[in-house]
Coordinates of C-alpha atoms in Angstrom, one line a residue:
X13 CA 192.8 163.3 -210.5
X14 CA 190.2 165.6 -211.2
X15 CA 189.9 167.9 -214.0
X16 CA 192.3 171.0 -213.8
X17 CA 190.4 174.1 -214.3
X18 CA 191.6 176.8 -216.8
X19 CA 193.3 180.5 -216.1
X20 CA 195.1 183.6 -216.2
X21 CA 198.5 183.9 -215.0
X22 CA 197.1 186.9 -212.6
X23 CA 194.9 184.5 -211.1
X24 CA 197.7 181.4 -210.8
X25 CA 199.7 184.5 -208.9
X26 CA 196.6 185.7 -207.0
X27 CA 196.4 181.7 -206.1
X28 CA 200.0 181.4 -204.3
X29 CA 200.0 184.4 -203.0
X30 CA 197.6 183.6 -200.9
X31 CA 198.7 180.2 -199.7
X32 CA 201.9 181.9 -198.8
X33 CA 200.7 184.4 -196.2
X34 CA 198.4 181.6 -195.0
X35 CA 201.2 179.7 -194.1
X36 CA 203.6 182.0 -192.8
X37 CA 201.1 183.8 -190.5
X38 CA 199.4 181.2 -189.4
X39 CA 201.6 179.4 -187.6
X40 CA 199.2 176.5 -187.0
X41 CA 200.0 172.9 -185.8
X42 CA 199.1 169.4 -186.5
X43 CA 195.8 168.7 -184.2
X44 CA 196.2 167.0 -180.7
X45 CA 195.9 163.5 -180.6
X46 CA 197.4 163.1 -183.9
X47 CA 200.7 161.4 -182.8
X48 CA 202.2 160.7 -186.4
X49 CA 200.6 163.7 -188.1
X50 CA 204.0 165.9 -187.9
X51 CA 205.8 163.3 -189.8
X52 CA 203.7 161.5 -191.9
X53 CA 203.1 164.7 -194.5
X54 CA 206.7 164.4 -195.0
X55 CA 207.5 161.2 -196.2
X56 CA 205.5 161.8 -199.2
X57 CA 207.8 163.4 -201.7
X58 CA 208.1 163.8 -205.1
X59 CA 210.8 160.5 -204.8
X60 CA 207.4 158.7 -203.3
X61 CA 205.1 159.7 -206.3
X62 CA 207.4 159.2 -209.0
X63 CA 207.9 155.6 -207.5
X64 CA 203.6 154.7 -207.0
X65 CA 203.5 156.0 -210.8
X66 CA 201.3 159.4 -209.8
X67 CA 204.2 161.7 -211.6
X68 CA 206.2 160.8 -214.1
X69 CA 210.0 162.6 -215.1
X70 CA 210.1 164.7 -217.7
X71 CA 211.2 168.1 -218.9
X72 CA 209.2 171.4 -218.6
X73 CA 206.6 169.3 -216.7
X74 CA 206.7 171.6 -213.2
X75 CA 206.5 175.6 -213.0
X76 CA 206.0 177.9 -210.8
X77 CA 204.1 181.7 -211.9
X78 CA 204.5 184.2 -209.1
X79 CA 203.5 188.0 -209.1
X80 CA 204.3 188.1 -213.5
X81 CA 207.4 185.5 -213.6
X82 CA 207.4 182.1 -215.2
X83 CA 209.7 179.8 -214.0
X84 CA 210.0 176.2 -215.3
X85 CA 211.4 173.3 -214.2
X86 CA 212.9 169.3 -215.6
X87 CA 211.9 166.6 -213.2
X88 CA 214.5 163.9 -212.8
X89 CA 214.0 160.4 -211.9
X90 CA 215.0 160.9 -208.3
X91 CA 213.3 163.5 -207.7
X92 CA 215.3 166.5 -208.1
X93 CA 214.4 169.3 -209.9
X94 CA 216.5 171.2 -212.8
X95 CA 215.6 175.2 -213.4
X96 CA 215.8 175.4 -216.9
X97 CA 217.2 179.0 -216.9
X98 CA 220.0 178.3 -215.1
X99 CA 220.6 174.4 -214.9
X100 CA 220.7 174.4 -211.1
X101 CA 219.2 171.4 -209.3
X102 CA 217.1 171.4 -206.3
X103 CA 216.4 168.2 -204.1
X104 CA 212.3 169.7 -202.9
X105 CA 209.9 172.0 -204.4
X106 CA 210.2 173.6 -201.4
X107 CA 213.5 174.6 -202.5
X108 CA 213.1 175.9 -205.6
X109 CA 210.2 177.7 -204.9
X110 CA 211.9 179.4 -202.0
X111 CA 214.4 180.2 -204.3
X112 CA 212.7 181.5 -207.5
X113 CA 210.2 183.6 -205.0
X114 CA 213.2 185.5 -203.6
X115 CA 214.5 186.6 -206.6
X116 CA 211.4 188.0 -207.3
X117 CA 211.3 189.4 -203.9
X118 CA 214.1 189.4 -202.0
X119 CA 212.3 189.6 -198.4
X120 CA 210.2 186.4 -199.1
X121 CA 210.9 183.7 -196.0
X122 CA 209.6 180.6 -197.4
X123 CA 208.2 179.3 -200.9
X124 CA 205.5 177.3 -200.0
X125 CA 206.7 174.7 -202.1
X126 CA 203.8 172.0 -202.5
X127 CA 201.3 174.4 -203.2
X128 CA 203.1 176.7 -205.6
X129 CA 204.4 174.4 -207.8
X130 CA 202.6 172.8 -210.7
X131 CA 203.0 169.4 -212.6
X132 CA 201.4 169.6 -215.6
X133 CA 199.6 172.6 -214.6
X134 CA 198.3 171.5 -211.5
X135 CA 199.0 171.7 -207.6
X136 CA 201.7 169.2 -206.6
X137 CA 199.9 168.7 -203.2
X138 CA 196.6 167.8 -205.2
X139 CA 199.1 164.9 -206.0
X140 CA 200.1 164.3 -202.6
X141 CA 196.6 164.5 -201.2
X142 CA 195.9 161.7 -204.0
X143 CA 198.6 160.1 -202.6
X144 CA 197.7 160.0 -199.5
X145 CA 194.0 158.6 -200.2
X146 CA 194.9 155.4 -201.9
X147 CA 196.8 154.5 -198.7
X148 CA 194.9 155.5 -195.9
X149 CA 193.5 151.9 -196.8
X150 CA 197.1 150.6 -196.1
X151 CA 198.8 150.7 -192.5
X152 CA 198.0 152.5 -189.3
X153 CA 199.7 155.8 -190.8
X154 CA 197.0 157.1 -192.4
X155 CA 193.7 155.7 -190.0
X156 CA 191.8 158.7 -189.5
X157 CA 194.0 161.4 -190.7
X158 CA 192.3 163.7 -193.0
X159 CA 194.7 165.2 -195.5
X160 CA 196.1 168.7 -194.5
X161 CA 195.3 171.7 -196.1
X162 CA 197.9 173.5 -198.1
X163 CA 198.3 175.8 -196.0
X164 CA 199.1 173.7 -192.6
X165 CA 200.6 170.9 -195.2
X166 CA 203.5 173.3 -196.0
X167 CA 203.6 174.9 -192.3
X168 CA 204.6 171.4 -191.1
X169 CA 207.0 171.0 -194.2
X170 CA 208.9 173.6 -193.4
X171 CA 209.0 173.3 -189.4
X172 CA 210.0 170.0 -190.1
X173 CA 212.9 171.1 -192.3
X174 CA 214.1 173.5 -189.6
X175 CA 213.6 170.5 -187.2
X176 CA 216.0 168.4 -189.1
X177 CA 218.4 170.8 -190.2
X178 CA 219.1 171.9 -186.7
X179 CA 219.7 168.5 -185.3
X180 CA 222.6 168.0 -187.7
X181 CA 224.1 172.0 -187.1
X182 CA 223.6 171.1 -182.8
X183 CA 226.4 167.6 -183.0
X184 CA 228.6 170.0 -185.9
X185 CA 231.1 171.4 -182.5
X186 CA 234.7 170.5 -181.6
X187 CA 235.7 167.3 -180.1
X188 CA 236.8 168.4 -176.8
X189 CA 237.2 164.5 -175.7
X190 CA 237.2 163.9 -172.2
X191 CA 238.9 167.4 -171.0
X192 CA 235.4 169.0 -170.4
X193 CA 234.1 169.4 -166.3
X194 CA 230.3 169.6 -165.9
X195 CA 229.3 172.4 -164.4
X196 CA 226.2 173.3 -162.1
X197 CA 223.1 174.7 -163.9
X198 CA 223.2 176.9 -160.9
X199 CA 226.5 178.5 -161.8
X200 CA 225.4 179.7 -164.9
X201 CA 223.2 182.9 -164.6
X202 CA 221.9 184.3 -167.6
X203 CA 222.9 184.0 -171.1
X204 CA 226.2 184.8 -172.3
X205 CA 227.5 185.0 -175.6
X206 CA 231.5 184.6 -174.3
X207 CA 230.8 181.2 -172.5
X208 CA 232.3 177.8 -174.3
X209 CA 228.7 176.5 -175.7
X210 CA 230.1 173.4 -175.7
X211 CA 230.1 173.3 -171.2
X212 CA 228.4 170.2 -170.0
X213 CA 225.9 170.5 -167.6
X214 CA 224.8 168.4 -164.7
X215 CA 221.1 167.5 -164.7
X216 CA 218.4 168.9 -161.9
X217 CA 216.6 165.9 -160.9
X218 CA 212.3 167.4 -160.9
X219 CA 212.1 166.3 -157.4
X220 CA 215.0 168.9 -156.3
X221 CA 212.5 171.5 -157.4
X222 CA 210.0 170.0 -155.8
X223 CA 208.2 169.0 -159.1
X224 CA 206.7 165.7 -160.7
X225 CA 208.0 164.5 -164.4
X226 CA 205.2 166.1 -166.7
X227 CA 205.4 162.6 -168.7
X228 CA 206.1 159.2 -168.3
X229 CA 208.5 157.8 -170.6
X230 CA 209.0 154.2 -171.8
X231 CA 212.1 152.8 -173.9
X232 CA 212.6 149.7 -175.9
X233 CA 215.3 147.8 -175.6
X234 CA 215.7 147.6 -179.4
X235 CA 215.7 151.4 -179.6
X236 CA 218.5 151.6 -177.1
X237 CA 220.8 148.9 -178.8
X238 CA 220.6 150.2 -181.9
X239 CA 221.6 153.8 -180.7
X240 CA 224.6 152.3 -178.5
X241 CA 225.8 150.2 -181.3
X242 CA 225.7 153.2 -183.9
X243 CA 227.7 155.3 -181.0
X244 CA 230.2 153.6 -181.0
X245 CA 231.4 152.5 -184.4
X246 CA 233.1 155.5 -184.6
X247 CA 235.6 158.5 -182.5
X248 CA 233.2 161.0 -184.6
X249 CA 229.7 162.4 -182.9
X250 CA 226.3 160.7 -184.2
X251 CA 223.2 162.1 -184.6
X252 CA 220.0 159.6 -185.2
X253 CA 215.9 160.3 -184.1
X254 CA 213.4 158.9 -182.0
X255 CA 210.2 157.3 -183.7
X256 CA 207.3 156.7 -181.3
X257 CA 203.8 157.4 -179.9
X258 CA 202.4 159.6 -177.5
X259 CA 199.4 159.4 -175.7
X260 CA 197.8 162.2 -174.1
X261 CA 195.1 160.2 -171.9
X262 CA 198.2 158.7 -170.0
X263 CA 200.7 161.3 -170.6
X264 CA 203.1 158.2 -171.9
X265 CA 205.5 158.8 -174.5
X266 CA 206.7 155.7 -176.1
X267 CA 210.1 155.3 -177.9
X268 CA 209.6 152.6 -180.1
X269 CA 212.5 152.7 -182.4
X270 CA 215.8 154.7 -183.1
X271 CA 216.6 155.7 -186.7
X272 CA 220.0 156.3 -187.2
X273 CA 221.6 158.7 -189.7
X274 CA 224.0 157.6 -192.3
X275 CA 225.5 160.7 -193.0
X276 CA 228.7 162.7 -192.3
X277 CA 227.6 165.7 -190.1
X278 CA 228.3 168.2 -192.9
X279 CA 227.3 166.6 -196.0
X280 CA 224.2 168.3 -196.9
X281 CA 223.4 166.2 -200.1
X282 CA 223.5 162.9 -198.3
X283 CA 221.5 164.3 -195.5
X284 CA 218.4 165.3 -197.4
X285 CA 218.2 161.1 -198.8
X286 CA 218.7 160.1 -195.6
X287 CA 216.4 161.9 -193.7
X288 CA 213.5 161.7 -196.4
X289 CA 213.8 157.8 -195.9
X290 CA 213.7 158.2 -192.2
X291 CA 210.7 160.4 -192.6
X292 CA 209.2 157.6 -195.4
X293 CA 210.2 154.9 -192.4
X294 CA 208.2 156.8 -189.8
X295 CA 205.5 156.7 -191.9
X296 CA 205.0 153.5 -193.1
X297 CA 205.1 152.4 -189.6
X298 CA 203.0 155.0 -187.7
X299 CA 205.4 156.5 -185.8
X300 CA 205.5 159.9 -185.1
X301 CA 208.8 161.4 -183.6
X302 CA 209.6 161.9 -180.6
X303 CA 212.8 162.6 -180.2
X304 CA 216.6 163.0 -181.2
X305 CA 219.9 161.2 -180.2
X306 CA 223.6 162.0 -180.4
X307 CA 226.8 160.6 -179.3
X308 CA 229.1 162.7 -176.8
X309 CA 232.1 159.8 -177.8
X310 CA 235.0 160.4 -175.1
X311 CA 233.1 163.0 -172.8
X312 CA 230.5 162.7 -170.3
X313 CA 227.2 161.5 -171.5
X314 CA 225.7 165.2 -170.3
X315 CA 224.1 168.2 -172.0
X316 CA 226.2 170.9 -173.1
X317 CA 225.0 174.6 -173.2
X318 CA 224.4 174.2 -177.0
X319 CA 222.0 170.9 -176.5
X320 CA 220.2 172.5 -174.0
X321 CA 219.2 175.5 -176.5
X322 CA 218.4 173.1 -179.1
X323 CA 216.5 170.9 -177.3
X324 CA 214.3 173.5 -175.8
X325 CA 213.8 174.6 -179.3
X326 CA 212.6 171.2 -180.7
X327 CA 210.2 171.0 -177.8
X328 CA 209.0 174.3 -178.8
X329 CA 208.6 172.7 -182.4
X330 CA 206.8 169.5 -181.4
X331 CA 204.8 171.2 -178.9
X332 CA 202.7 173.2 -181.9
X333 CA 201.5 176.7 -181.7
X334 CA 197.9 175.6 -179.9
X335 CA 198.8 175.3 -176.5
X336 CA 198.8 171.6 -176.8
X337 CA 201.6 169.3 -174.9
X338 CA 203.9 167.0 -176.9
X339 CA 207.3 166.2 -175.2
X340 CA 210.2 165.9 -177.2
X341 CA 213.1 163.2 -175.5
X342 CA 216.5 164.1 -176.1
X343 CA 218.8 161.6 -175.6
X344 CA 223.4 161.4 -175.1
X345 CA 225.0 158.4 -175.4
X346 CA 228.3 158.4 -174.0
X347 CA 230.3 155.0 -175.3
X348 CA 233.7 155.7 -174.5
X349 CA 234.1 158.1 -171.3
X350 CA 236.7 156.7 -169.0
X351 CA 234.6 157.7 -166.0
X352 CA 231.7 155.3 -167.1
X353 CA 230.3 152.0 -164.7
X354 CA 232.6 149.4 -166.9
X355 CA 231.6 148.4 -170.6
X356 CA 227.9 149.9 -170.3
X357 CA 227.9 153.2 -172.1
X358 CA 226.1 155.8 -170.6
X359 CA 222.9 156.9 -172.0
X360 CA 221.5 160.4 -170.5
X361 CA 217.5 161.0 -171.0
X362 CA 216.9 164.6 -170.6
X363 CA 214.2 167.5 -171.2
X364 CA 214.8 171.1 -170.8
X365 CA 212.7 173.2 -168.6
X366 CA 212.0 176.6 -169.7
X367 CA 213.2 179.6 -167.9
X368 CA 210.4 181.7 -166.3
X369 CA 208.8 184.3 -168.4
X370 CA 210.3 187.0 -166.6
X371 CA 213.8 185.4 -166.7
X372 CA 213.2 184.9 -170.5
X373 CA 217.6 185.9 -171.1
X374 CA 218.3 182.6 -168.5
X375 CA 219.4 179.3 -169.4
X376 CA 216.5 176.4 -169.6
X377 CA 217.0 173.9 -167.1
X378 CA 218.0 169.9 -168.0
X379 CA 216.2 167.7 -166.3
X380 CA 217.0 164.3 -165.8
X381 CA 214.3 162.3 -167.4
X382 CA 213.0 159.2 -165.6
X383 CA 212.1 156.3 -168.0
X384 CA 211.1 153.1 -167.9
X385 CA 212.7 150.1 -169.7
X386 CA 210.8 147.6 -171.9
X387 CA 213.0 144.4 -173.1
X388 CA 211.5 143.9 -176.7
X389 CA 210.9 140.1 -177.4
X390 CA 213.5 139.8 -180.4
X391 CA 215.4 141.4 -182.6
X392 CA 213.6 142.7 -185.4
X393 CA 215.0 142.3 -189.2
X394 CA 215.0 145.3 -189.7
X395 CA 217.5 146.4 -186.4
X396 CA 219.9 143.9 -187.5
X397 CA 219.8 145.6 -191.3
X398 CA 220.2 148.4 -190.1
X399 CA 223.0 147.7 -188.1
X400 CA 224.7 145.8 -191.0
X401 CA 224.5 149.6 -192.9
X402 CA 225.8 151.3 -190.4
X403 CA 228.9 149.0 -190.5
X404 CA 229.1 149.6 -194.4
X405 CA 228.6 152.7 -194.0
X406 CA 231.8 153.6 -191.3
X407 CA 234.1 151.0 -193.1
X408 CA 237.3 152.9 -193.8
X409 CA 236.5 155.8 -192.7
X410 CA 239.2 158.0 -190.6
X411 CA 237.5 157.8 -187.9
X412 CA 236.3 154.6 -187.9
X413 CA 236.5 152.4 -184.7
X414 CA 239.7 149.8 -184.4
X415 CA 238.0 146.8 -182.5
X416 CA 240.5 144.9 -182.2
X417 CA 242.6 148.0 -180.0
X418 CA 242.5 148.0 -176.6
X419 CA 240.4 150.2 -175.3
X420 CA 240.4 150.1 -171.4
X421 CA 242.8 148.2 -169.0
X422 CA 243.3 145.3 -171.4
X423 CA 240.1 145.1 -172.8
X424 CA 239.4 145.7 -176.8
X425 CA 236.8 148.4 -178.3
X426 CA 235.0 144.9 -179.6
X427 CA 235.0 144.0 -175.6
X428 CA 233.7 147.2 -175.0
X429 CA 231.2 147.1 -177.3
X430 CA 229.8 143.7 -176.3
X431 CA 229.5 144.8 -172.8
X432 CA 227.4 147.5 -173.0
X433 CA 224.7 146.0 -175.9
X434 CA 224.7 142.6 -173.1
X435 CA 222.5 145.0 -171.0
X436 CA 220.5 145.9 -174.1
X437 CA 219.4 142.5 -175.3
X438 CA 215.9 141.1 -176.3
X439 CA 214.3 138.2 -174.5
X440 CA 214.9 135.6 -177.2
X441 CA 218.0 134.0 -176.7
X442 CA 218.4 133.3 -180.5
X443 CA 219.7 136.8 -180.8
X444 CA 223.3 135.9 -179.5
X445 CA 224.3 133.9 -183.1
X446 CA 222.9 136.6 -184.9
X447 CA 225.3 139.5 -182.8
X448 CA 228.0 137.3 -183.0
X449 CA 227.8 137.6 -186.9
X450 CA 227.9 141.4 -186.5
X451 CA 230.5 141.4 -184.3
X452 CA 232.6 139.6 -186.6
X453 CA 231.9 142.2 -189.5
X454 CA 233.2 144.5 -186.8
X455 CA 236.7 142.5 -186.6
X456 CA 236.9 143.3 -190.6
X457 CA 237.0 146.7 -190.5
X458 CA 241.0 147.1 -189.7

């Protein structure tokens, strides 16, 4: 690390100041062409650093000056961070920073986390950066990727955190099973805060419109198992993302891998570790994301009015502020709707079309999403750990799936289940002894 210059505490406020109307006015995006950039940043965290040896726990070892307040802070081996003057834990710097800033002043919107606060007196994202250099020599992830300033490195930190956070509020709605019609999106007309935003709509197919698919879209077969199996271990709606590539010469956007998350949809503490591991897993592989999935468990495998306004805003989110195109896939597994085509669940690939600029109070539009299907060659070790998780994970749960029940005309959930991932396979045979074992953990559950 190199040598931390000395000063003032006028100048360490000067300093942050600084960084924080940087980022929050100017709203800058990870360059085009730079796939994985949006995630990457992110799975560095403090967890990450304390783990390489960069950082080490340790009390009074992070503060924060800003505009004549002192705040310091203990760092805990995993990663959290205890405010000494009150004793209240924080799971980012991000957070606490946001948090000591607005007690200061009240009307401050973000904290700017990495660059505010200090270990040891100096810039956590000099540590990151650092970070980040020793393993650019490691993996795709980091080939060619100069790191970000602060500025744009806490603009993506905190879009990212929005990004997240909204995928788990979007599946946090009633369970309205199978009751639910889908309705035309031209029935609709313009926004309206008294309409159920839980209706289902049908997709618009781009060729009704007389419109081509802006993107071509490829799915593994892996990705698409894993997803389908997660669906339907349980009556509860799943929410999991989409890790990928995409390619602006051929306009292909690649889903690669699914990434499921083990959480309950409204515990908040368990989300943040499972979403930072996703984000680490994204990484280390060089995948960016691409996308989102979620389970519509008894009901038709169709975008309600609420999905549609979410997924229009992730697109928004991936897309950047620079006028440069990255779709974002949005994708509804329906496992368990009685009107499905026998054990196969349905799986709905859909994008939103914005409304016209001078229709800006209309719904988007869902468009059915054309993709094609790639059958991977095996099943990778990391699928089939995965998948052993999620079983762990759902065991005894209340709302855990009964495998052994029937499910449909004489046929149990485990024959449902079965059915569908058949269609889902890889090319190596060798993967039937292998599901059989999970199917078997599946018979355990009770």
């Amino acid at each position: 690390m190199e040598e931390q210059s000395s000063w003032g505490e006028d100048g360490l406020e000067e300093d942050e100041e600084l960084d924080d109307t940087e980022v929050e006015n100017s709203g800058r995006a990870p360059p085009s062409g730079k796939a994985s950039s949006f995630l990457t940043k992110r799975g560095i965290t403090l967890r990450v650093l304390l783990k390489d040896g960069l950082i080490e726990p340790g009390q009074g070892v992070l503060s924060i000056h800003y505009l004549g307040r002192k705040f310091q802070g203990d760092l805990l081996n995993d990663g959290k961070i205890i405010w000494q003057e009150s004793g209240q834990a924080f799971n980012s710097p991000s957070a606490w920073a946001t948090h000591c800033k607005r007690l200061v002043n009240p009307a401050k919107k973000s904290g700017c986390g990495w660059a505010s606060v200090r270990y040891k007196g100096q810039k956590l994202d000099q540590y990151k950066t650092a970070w980040l250099r020793q393993n650019q020599l490691h993996g795709s992830a980091a080939e060619g990727q100069s790191p970000l300033t602060e500025g744009e490195e806490d603009d993506l930190l905190e879009e990212e955190t929005e990004v997240f956070s909204q995928y788990k509020k979007t599946v946090q709605r009633c369970n309205h099973a199978d009751s639910r019609t889908p309705v035309r999106f031209s029935t609709l007309g313009s926004r309206d805060s008294a309409r159920d935003p839980h209706t289902l709509v049908q997709l618009t197919s781009f060729m009704a419109l007389n419109k081509f698919q802006p993107f071509h879209v490829s799915v593994s077969s892996n990705a698409l198992l894993l997803l389908d199996f997660h669906s339907h271990l349980t009556h509860s709606e799943v929410v999991g993302y989409l890790g990928g590539r995409w390619d602006t010469n051929s306009q292909l956007l690649t889903v690669l891998r699914a990434f499921p998350c083990r959480s309950r949809l409204k515990d908040t503490e368990m989300a943040g570790a499972v979403e930072e591991e996703i984000c680490h897993n994204l990484f280390v592989r060089g995948l960016c994301l691409v996308g989102w999935y979620h389970s519509h468990p008894f009901s038709p495998a169709l975008p309600s009015l609420q999905d549609i306004e979410t997924q229009m805003d992730y697109q928004l989110k991936l897309q950047g502020s620079d006028n440069s195109f990255q779709p974002c896939l949005g994708l509804i597994c329906g496992p368990y709707f009685q009107g499905n085509q026998g054990n196969q669940s349905a799986i709905c690939p859909f994008w939103v079309m914005p409304p016209a600029e001078h229709r800006s109070n209309d719904y988007g539009i869902p468009m059915g999403v054309e993709i094609t299907y790639v059958q991977d060659s095996f099943l990778t070790n990391d699928i089939l750990r995965d998948m052993i998780m999620l079983v762990e994970f759902y065991k005894g749960g209340p709302d855990q799936t009964a495998f052994q029940d029937i499910w449909n005309e004489g046929k149990t959930f485990l024959d449902k289940i079965k059915g569908s991932l058949a269609s889902r396979t890889p090319k190596d045979p060798g993967f039937e002894t292998v599901l059989e074992q999970i199917y078997n953990l599946l018979m355990q559950l009770g």
